[in-house]
Short mmCIF file of C-alpha atoms in Angstrom, two decimals:
data_model
loop_
_atom_site.label_atom_id
_atom_site.label_comp_id
_atom_site.label_asym_id
_atom_site.label_seq_id
_atom_site.Cartn_x
_atom_site.Cartn_y
_atom_site.Cartn_z
CA MET A 1 -0.01 -0.10 -0.01
CA ALA A 2 2.85 2.22 0.77
CA LYS A 3 4.53 1.66 -2.47
CA GLN A 4 1.23 2.53 -4.41
CA SER A 5 0.94 5.64 -2.29
CA MET A 6 4.26 6.67 -3.22
CA LYS A 7 4.21 6.09 -6.90
CA ARG A 8 0.76 8.20 -7.02
CA LEU A 9 2.43 11.06 -5.11
CA PHE A 10 5.23 10.93 -7.74
CA ASN A 11 2.89 10.73 -10.78
CA THR A 12 1.04 13.51 -9.01
CA VAL A 13 4.13 15.66 -8.86
CA ILE A 14 4.96 14.84 -12.30
CA LEU A 15 1.50 15.89 -13.73
CA SER A 16 1.82 18.99 -11.53
CA LEU A 17 5.18 20.11 -13.05
CA ALA A 18 3.96 19.29 -16.53
CA LEU A 19 0.86 21.35 -16.02
CA SER A 20 3.01 24.13 -14.41
CA ALA A 21 5.28 24.18 -17.48
CA ALA A 22 2.61 24.30 -19.82
CA THR A 23 1.08 27.40 -18.01
CA VAL A 24 4.45 29.24 -17.90
CA SER A 25 4.96 28.30 -21.87
CA ALA A 26 1.57 29.91 -22.65
CA LYS A 27 2.58 33.21 -20.78
CA GLU A 28 6.04 33.60 -22.16
CA PRO A 29 8.24 32.47 -25.17
CA GLN A 30 9.70 29.17 -24.69
CA ALA A 31 13.33 30.61 -25.07
CA GLU A 32 12.87 32.36 -21.93
CA VAL A 33 12.08 29.50 -19.90
CA GLY A 34 13.78 26.70 -21.55
CA GLY A 35 10.68 24.93 -22.93
CA GLN A 36 8.44 22.29 -21.15
CA LEU A 37 9.81 20.06 -18.57
CA PRO A 38 10.88 16.41 -19.64
CA LEU A 39 7.91 14.35 -18.91
CA GLU A 40 9.37 10.91 -19.80
CA GLU A 41 12.80 11.54 -18.01
CA LEU A 42 10.83 12.67 -14.93
CA ARG A 43 8.83 9.48 -15.21
CA LEU A 44 12.20 7.54 -15.41
CA PHE A 45 13.21 9.39 -12.31
CA ALA A 46 10.23 8.42 -10.22
CA ASP A 47 10.75 4.54 -11.42
CA ILE A 48 14.56 4.81 -10.42
CA PHE A 49 13.53 6.31 -7.14
CA ASN A 50 11.07 3.41 -6.44
CA GLN A 51 13.69 0.87 -7.50
CA ILE A 52 16.19 2.06 -5.13
CA ARG A 53 13.64 1.86 -2.19
CA ASN A 54 12.49 -1.45 -3.17
CA SER A 55 15.91 -3.09 -4.12
CA TYR A 56 18.64 -1.40 -2.02
CA VAL A 57 20.45 -3.52 0.40
CA ASP A 58 19.45 -1.44 3.09
CA ASP A 59 16.53 0.72 4.08
CA VAL A 60 16.74 4.14 2.80
CA ASN A 61 15.33 7.46 3.97
CA ASP A 62 13.04 8.93 1.34
CA ARG A 63 14.01 12.74 2.31
CA GLU A 64 17.90 11.76 2.15
CA LEU A 65 17.16 10.01 -0.96
CA LEU A 66 15.49 13.07 -2.63
CA GLU A 67 18.12 15.42 -0.91
CA ASN A 68 20.96 13.62 -2.53
CA ALA A 69 19.26 13.67 -5.86
CA ILE A 70 18.91 17.20 -5.70
CA ARG A 71 22.52 17.98 -5.01
CA GLY A 72 23.38 15.92 -7.72
CA LEU A 73 21.25 18.21 -10.19
CA LEU A 74 22.91 21.37 -8.68
CA GLU A 75 26.75 19.99 -8.38
CA GLY A 76 26.50 18.58 -11.85
CA LEU A 77 25.96 22.11 -13.25
CA ASP A 78 29.17 23.95 -11.91
CA PRO A 79 31.53 23.99 -8.75
CA HIS A 80 29.44 26.89 -7.15
CA SER A 81 25.77 25.62 -7.49
CA ALA A 82 24.95 23.80 -4.57
CA TYR A 83 21.94 22.26 -2.35
CA LEU A 84 21.80 24.06 1.05
CA ASP A 85 20.40 21.83 3.73
CA ALA A 86 19.60 23.44 7.35
CA SER A 87 23.31 23.34 8.16
CA SER A 88 24.83 24.73 5.02
CA TYR A 89 22.21 27.46 4.73
CA ASP A 90 23.03 28.48 8.32
CA HIS A 91 26.66 28.47 7.61
CA LEU A 92 26.17 30.42 4.35
CA GLN A 93 24.16 33.20 6.45
CA THR A 94 26.94 33.21 9.21
CA ASN A 95 29.93 33.36 6.73
CA THR A 96 28.35 36.91 5.48
CA THR A 97 27.89 38.42 8.83
CA GLY A 98 31.31 37.74 10.28
CA GLU A 99 31.81 34.75 12.59
CA PHE A 100 31.76 30.91 12.53
CA GLY A 101 33.80 27.80 13.51
CA GLY A 102 36.22 25.83 11.55
CA LEU A 103 39.62 26.15 9.69
CA GLY A 104 39.18 29.50 7.76
CA LEU A 105 39.17 28.25 4.35
CA GLU A 106 37.26 29.47 1.16
CA VAL A 107 37.03 26.46 -1.01
CA SER A 108 35.37 24.91 -4.11
CA MET A 109 35.65 21.64 -5.95
CA GLU A 110 37.74 20.48 -8.76
CA ASN A 111 38.11 17.14 -10.65
CA GLY A 112 36.60 15.73 -7.36
CA PHE A 113 39.01 17.43 -4.94
CA VAL A 114 38.62 20.39 -2.58
CA LYS A 115 40.49 23.42 -4.09
CA VAL A 116 41.58 26.23 -1.75
CA ILE A 117 40.23 29.42 -3.17
CA ALA A 118 41.97 31.53 -0.29
CA PRO A 119 42.66 31.25 3.37
CA ILE A 120 40.97 33.61 5.64
CA ASP A 121 42.88 36.19 7.63
CA ASP A 122 44.03 35.33 11.16
CA SER A 123 42.81 31.75 10.64
CA PRO A 124 44.45 28.17 11.32
CA ALA A 125 44.76 27.64 7.29
CA GLN A 126 46.46 30.97 7.16
CA ALA A 127 48.85 30.18 10.16
CA ALA A 128 49.75 26.96 8.46
CA ASP A 129 50.41 28.78 4.98
CA LEU A 130 47.74 27.20 2.93
CA ARG A 131 47.63 28.61 -0.46
CA ALA A 132 45.37 29.33 -3.17
CA GLY A 133 45.35 26.49 -5.68
CA ASP A 134 46.16 23.86 -3.00
CA LEU A 135 44.29 20.71 -3.64
CA ILE A 136 42.74 18.69 -0.41
CA ILE A 137 42.95 14.91 -1.22
CA GLU A 138 42.34 13.60 2.23
CA LEU A 139 40.72 14.79 5.49
CA ASP A 140 41.70 12.60 8.59
CA ASP A 141 42.80 9.79 6.05
CA LYS A 142 39.58 9.84 4.62
CA GLN A 143 39.60 10.24 0.79
CA VAL A 144 37.90 13.45 -0.55
CA LYS A 145 37.25 12.02 -4.00
CA GLY A 146 33.60 10.96 -3.76
CA MET A 147 32.52 13.50 -1.26
CA SER A 148 30.33 16.52 -2.18
CA LEU A 149 31.77 20.00 -1.51
CA GLN A 150 29.27 20.03 1.65
CA GLU A 151 30.46 16.76 3.06
CA ALA A 152 33.90 17.99 3.02
CA VAL A 153 33.15 21.23 4.40
CA GLU A 154 31.09 19.61 7.17
CA MET A 155 34.23 17.56 8.05
CA MET A 156 36.42 20.31 8.24
CA ARG A 157 34.12 22.17 10.87
CA GLY A 158 33.98 20.93 14.23
CA PRO A 159 34.35 21.97 17.78
CA GLN A 160 36.79 24.56 18.81
CA GLY A 161 40.16 23.11 19.99
CA THR A 162 39.95 19.92 17.99
CA LYS A 163 42.45 18.74 15.30
CA ILE A 164 42.04 17.56 11.65
CA VAL A 165 45.13 16.42 9.33
CA LEU A 166 44.65 17.69 5.51
CA THR A 167 46.63 15.93 3.01
CA ILE A 168 47.49 18.69 0.43
CA VAL A 169 48.76 18.44 -3.07
CA ARG A 170 50.45 21.64 -4.29
CA GLU A 171 51.84 22.60 -7.57
CA GLY A 172 55.73 22.57 -7.56
CA ILE A 173 55.91 20.04 -4.83
CA ASN A 174 56.52 16.20 -6.03
CA ALA A 175 54.51 14.49 -3.19
CA PRO A 176 51.51 15.13 -1.07
CA PHE A 177 52.12 16.45 2.24
CA GLU A 178 50.16 16.63 5.72
CA VAL A 179 49.12 19.45 7.67
CA THR A 180 47.44 19.23 10.92
CA LEU A 181 44.96 22.35 11.85
CA THR A 182 43.37 22.88 15.30
CA ARG A 183 39.78 24.39 14.63
CA LYS A 184 38.98 27.50 16.23
CA VAL A 185 36.15 30.07 15.84
CA ILE A 186 36.85 32.23 12.94
CA THR A 187 35.91 35.85 13.39
CA VAL A 188 36.54 37.63 10.12
CA ARG A 189 37.50 41.38 10.40
CA SER A 190 36.58 42.47 7.12
CA VAL A 191 38.84 45.72 6.87
CA ARG A 192 42.03 46.63 8.68
CA SER A 193 44.37 49.72 8.08
CA LYS A 194 47.92 50.95 9.16
CA THR A 195 50.69 53.30 8.08
CA LEU A 196 53.37 51.68 6.29
CA GLU A 197 55.69 54.96 6.17
CA PRO A 198 54.65 58.44 7.04
CA GLY A 199 52.05 59.55 4.37
CA PHE A 200 51.34 55.84 2.86
CA GLY A 201 48.68 53.97 4.13
CA TYR A 202 47.63 50.25 3.85
CA LEU A 203 43.86 48.87 3.85
CA ARG A 204 43.60 45.10 4.07
CA VAL A 205 40.20 43.78 3.03
CA ALA A 206 39.69 40.36 3.94
CA GLN A 207 36.36 39.53 2.78
CA PHE A 208 33.22 41.46 1.24
CA GLN A 209 30.47 41.59 3.99
CA THR A 210 27.55 43.77 4.91
CA LYS A 211 29.29 46.40 6.35
CA THR A 212 32.79 46.21 4.38
CA ALA A 213 32.21 49.61 2.60
CA GLU A 214 31.13 51.51 5.69
CA ASP A 215 34.02 50.10 7.78
CA PHE A 216 36.39 50.93 4.62
CA ARG A 217 35.47 54.54 4.67
CA PHE A 218 36.30 54.64 8.41
CA GLU A 219 39.62 53.12 8.09
CA LEU A 220 40.52 55.58 5.22
CA GLU A 221 39.47 58.52 7.18
CA LYS A 222 41.38 57.11 9.91
CA LEU A 223 44.60 57.16 7.77
CA LYS A 224 43.90 60.41 6.54
CA ARG A 225 43.70 61.81 9.96
CA ALA A 226 47.12 60.15 10.93
CA ASN A 227 48.72 61.10 7.67
CA LYS A 228 48.57 64.71 6.87
CA PRO A 229 48.48 64.49 4.00
CA LEU A 230 48.01 60.85 2.74
CA LYS A 231 49.76 60.74 -0.48
CA GLY A 232 48.78 57.13 -1.52
CA ALA A 233 47.21 54.00 -0.22
CA ILE A 234 47.65 50.08 -0.89
CA ILE A 235 44.36 48.16 -1.00
CA ASP A 236 45.36 44.76 -0.29
CA LEU A 237 42.80 42.18 -1.95
CA ARG A 238 45.10 39.21 -1.68
CA ASN A 239 43.63 35.92 -0.52
CA ASN A 240 40.09 37.78 -0.62
CA PRO A 241 37.65 35.09 -1.72
CA GLY A 242 34.66 37.77 -2.43
CA GLY A 243 31.39 37.92 -0.60
CA LEU A 244 28.61 40.11 -1.09
CA LEU A 245 28.36 41.99 -4.59
CA GLN A 246 26.75 45.08 -3.24
CA SER A 247 29.68 45.81 -0.79
CA SER A 248 32.13 45.39 -3.53
CA ILE A 249 30.25 48.08 -5.71
CA GLN A 250 30.04 50.23 -3.00
CA LEU A 251 33.80 50.06 -2.16
CA ALA A 252 34.57 50.65 -5.83
CA ASP A 253 32.23 53.64 -5.66
CA ILE A 254 34.22 55.36 -3.38
CA PHE A 255 36.93 55.97 -5.71
CA LEU A 256 34.76 56.45 -8.79
CA ASP A 257 32.19 59.44 -9.48
CA GLU A 258 30.67 58.19 -12.92
CA GLY A 259 30.76 55.12 -15.19
CA THR A 260 29.84 51.45 -14.83
CA ILE A 261 31.52 49.74 -12.03
CA VAL A 262 30.31 46.06 -13.26
CA TYR A 263 27.68 44.46 -15.23
CA THR A 264 26.13 41.05 -15.28
CA GLU A 265 24.67 39.13 -18.03
CA GLY A 266 22.74 35.53 -17.86
CA ARG A 267 19.95 33.62 -19.79
CA VAL A 268 17.23 35.25 -18.32
CA PRO A 269 16.11 39.20 -17.98
CA SER A 270 16.35 39.34 -14.06
CA SER A 271 20.05 38.32 -14.29
CA LYS A 272 20.97 41.12 -16.64
CA ALA A 273 22.09 44.44 -14.54
CA VAL A 274 24.43 47.24 -15.05
CA PHE A 275 25.83 48.94 -11.66
CA LYS A 276 27.15 52.36 -11.88
CA ALA A 277 29.11 54.66 -9.85
CA SER A 278 26.95 57.39 -7.65
CA SER A 279 27.56 61.08 -8.51
CA SER A 280 25.80 61.95 -5.11
CA GLU A 281 29.11 62.76 -3.43
CA PRO A 282 32.62 63.63 -4.74
CA ALA A 283 35.20 60.46 -5.53
CA ASP A 284 38.00 60.15 -3.13
CA THR A 285 41.16 61.25 -5.25
CA THR A 286 44.03 59.39 -3.07
CA PRO A 287 46.46 57.63 -5.42
CA LEU A 288 45.87 53.85 -5.27
CA VAL A 289 47.63 50.65 -5.84
CA VAL A 290 45.69 47.40 -5.69
CA LEU A 291 47.24 44.19 -4.60
CA ILE A 292 45.90 40.67 -5.94
CA ASN A 293 46.73 37.15 -6.31
CA GLY A 294 45.68 33.85 -7.03
CA GLY A 295 43.26 33.92 -3.87
CA SER A 296 41.53 37.15 -4.93
CA ALA A 297 38.15 35.88 -6.20
CA SER A 298 34.69 37.24 -7.18
CA ALA A 299 33.68 40.57 -5.60
CA SER A 300 37.60 41.42 -4.99
CA GLU A 301 37.83 40.79 -8.78
CA ILE A 302 35.03 43.33 -9.39
CA VAL A 303 36.82 46.03 -7.29
CA ALA A 304 40.21 45.41 -9.12
CA GLY A 305 38.64 45.22 -12.45
CA ALA A 306 36.61 48.52 -11.94
CA LEU A 307 39.58 50.56 -10.84
CA GLN A 308 41.94 49.17 -13.33
CA ASP A 309 39.40 49.78 -16.42
CA HIS A 310 38.76 53.28 -15.33
CA LYS A 311 42.64 54.05 -14.80
CA ARG A 312 42.08 54.85 -11.10
CA ALA A 313 44.53 52.28 -9.64
CA LEU A 314 47.61 50.62 -10.50
CA VAL A 315 46.91 46.95 -10.03
CA VAL A 316 49.85 44.67 -9.21
CA GLY A 317 50.66 41.17 -8.02
CA THR A 318 49.65 38.08 -9.89
CA GLN A 319 46.59 36.83 -12.01
CA SER A 320 43.37 36.67 -9.86
CA PHE A 321 41.45 33.73 -9.31
CA GLY A 322 38.90 33.95 -12.14
CA LYS A 323 35.37 33.36 -10.32
CA GLY A 324 33.39 35.80 -12.45
CA SER A 325 30.02 33.94 -11.91
CA VAL A 326 27.16 35.31 -10.06
CA GLN A 327 25.40 32.73 -7.46
CA THR A 328 21.85 33.64 -6.35
CA VAL A 329 20.35 31.96 -3.25
CA LEU A 330 16.71 30.82 -3.52
CA PRO A 331 14.91 29.96 -0.34
CA LEU A 332 12.95 26.85 -0.53
CA THR A 333 11.81 27.02 3.42
CA GLN A 334 12.81 28.93 6.24
CA GLU A 335 15.87 26.26 6.65
CA ARG A 336 16.47 25.00 3.12
CA ALA A 337 17.48 26.76 -0.09
CA ILE A 338 19.41 26.17 -3.22
CA LYS A 339 22.53 28.33 -4.77
CA ILE A 340 22.45 28.32 -8.37
CA THR A 341 24.80 30.44 -10.89
CA THR A 342 22.48 32.93 -12.77
CA ALA A 343 24.77 35.24 -14.64
CA ARG A 344 28.54 36.21 -15.51
CA TYR A 345 30.35 39.24 -14.14
CA PHE A 346 32.18 41.76 -16.75
CA THR A 347 34.15 44.60 -16.05
CA PRO A 348 33.45 48.04 -17.45
CA ASN A 349 35.46 47.56 -20.64
CA GLY A 350 33.47 44.18 -21.12
CA ARG A 351 36.19 41.80 -19.94
CA SER A 352 34.79 38.44 -18.61
CA ILE A 353 36.25 37.36 -15.36
CA GLN A 354 35.44 34.01 -15.55
CA ALA A 355 38.10 31.44 -15.47
CA GLN A 356 40.38 34.29 -16.81
CA GLY A 357 40.73 36.49 -13.75
CA ILE A 358 42.26 40.01 -13.61
CA LEU A 359 45.96 40.32 -14.91
CA PRO A 360 47.77 42.83 -13.18
CA ASP A 361 49.50 45.82 -14.85
CA ILE A 362 52.70 45.19 -13.18
CA GLU A 363 53.18 41.33 -12.08
CA ILE A 364 55.21 40.88 -9.00
CA GLN A 365 55.73 37.27 -7.85
CA ARG A 366 55.64 36.09 -4.21
CA ALA A 367 59.25 35.49 -3.34
CA ARG A 368 61.35 35.12 -0.22
CA VAL A 369 63.87 38.28 -0.05
CA GLN A 370 67.17 37.60 1.66
CA PRO A 371 69.04 40.45 2.96
CA LEU A 372 72.11 41.01 1.06
CA ASN A 373 75.33 40.93 3.32
CA LYS A 374 77.47 44.11 2.51
CA ASP A 375 80.12 43.66 5.31
CA GLY A 376 83.18 44.88 4.00
CA GLU A 377 81.61 47.32 1.55
CA ILE A 378 82.89 50.98 2.22
CA THR A 379 81.83 54.28 0.84
CA GLU A 380 83.64 57.69 1.04
CA ALA A 381 81.64 58.64 4.06
CA ASP A 382 83.17 55.44 5.90
CA LEU A 383 86.93 56.51 5.16
CA HIS A 384 88.80 58.40 8.12
CA GLY A 385 89.27 62.12 7.53
CA HIS A 386 86.84 62.36 4.45
CA LEU A 387 86.09 65.95 3.06
CA SER A 388 82.89 67.50 4.55
CA ARG A 389 79.87 68.06 2.28
CA ASP A 390 80.21 71.88 2.83
CA ASP A 391 76.46 72.09 2.78
CA GLY A 392 76.03 72.13 6.68
CA GLU A 393 74.39 68.44 6.61
CA GLU A 394 76.51 65.42 8.13
CA SER A 395 77.73 62.47 5.91
CA THR A 396 76.04 59.26 6.55
CA SER A 397 78.08 56.19 6.34
CA ARG A 398 76.65 53.03 4.66
CA SER A 399 76.40 50.99 7.77
CA ARG A 400 74.63 53.76 9.64
CA LYS A 401 71.97 53.90 6.59
CA GLN A 402 71.47 50.25 7.01
CA ASN A 403 70.58 50.53 10.64
CA ASN A 404 68.17 53.20 10.02
CA GLY A 405 66.41 51.06 7.30
CA ASN A 406 65.52 47.99 9.22
CA GLY A 407 62.06 48.60 8.90
CA GLU A 408 62.10 48.83 5.24
CA ALA A 409 64.35 45.62 5.02
CA SER A 410 61.84 43.96 7.34
CA LEU A 411 58.99 44.50 5.06
CA ALA A 412 61.18 43.49 1.79
CA GLU A 413 62.02 40.12 3.38
CA SER A 414 58.27 39.36 5.03
CA ASP A 415 55.83 40.69 2.43
CA ASN A 416 58.07 41.32 -1.06
CA GLN A 417 54.84 42.18 -2.96
CA LEU A 418 53.75 44.67 -0.47
CA PHE A 419 57.31 46.10 -0.50
CA GLU A 420 57.21 46.57 -4.30
CA ALA A 421 53.53 47.87 -4.10
CA LEU A 422 54.74 50.44 -1.77
CA ASN A 423 57.77 51.64 -3.98
CA LEU A 424 55.30 51.72 -7.04
CA LEU A 425 52.82 53.91 -5.07
CA LYS A 426 55.65 56.31 -3.94
CA GLY A 427 56.46 56.73 -7.81
CA ILE A 428 53.09 57.47 -8.56
CA TYR A 429 52.80 60.06 -5.97
CA LEU A 430 56.40 61.74 -7.05
CA MET A 431 55.23 61.50 -10.87
CA GLY A 432 51.80 63.39 -9.84
CA GLN A 433 53.82 66.06 -8.14
CA ARG A 434 56.18 66.84 -10.86
CA VAL A 435 53.87 68.56 -13.57
CA PRO A 436 55.74 70.62 -15.97
CA ALA A 437 55.24 74.49 -15.33
CA LYS A 438 53.87 74.98 -18.85
CA ALA A 439 51.44 72.03 -18.45
CA ALA A 440 50.19 73.56 -15.22
CA GLU A 441 49.82 76.78 -16.75
CA SER A 442 47.67 75.62 -19.56
CA GLU A 443 45.39 73.58 -17.35
#
């Protein structure tokens, strides 16, 4: 009796879907909705469902079976579409507000393995030096191949203080290696700032959350108060996995007073949109360098691409991740939803970000810089009895210069990309100050 009831239920669902498709098709052109639903294939699905229920070696839960089928529908589309059960939906909402537990990794699936998009700032993953592009092939000796992305993420999450072993494959390293991480509560501070040198500021954007643009404005104004004048700023988007589209648009808008920031195109009319800069208040004119790498994805690529196309900033670093697709979360109930790719991003000049990313204006590879040992090198100022400069200023020996330059040397050694970005920013500022007299008069 139960079997007949289930079969009747499926036939009713299939008939309802077919009627729904026919109704929609009568109202709109077929191209807009993709035509009628495949009735024969739906009947086949119902038959397979019943075969599994009747013949599988163990009892199966109807709800789990249907949820697995839905997951397969979405995960077969692309790495970013997914079915969100109650736990996953809750995690998604938590990630965009700023606090959650786990390892601090933004990940996707590639060829059946978990691929690292970016480690999150101040997380166990960042402390362990996990990098964009790393492939996770095992979690606590369990093969990742065959898991869904949701299953892998659930394994990586857990109570604070517990450990997990990740087996990593990294380009350039011949053999897989293991990394042991301790889970902790991840609190994402979306924007941080500091002064690198007098007049030159640094703004780190870790992720695009609800209040990121507002926090960015606050940190930028703080830098301006501490540096009079603020000669330039570096926006660091490295290992920023993205986040909310609207927040990235709002941040780019701070520096643009007109023109397109980003536009999207998809198959249905609702997925097509153009987002323009607001002219309601003057754009900030601080000279900018934007720093990106292979972990800069999605919303961070929107900011970098907009500022680059408008020639508002010099973009440096390495090629970004290339996630140029738009995901829309469609709630099914209060606890469940589907996340589906609905459009592609394009920069103001019409460049597709998808699978290409943003190419920097100047490439700066990550490298380990070793301090040069200059022991034994001398200059005129080191010689006993050298002639004075005759301008009232004291001569400075090389050894004294090296002692005074420890901060700069430390930055070059710890973060060569940031060091080079700072040097480029200084050059931009100096070139802006050196306007020929005739050119200045003609303006």
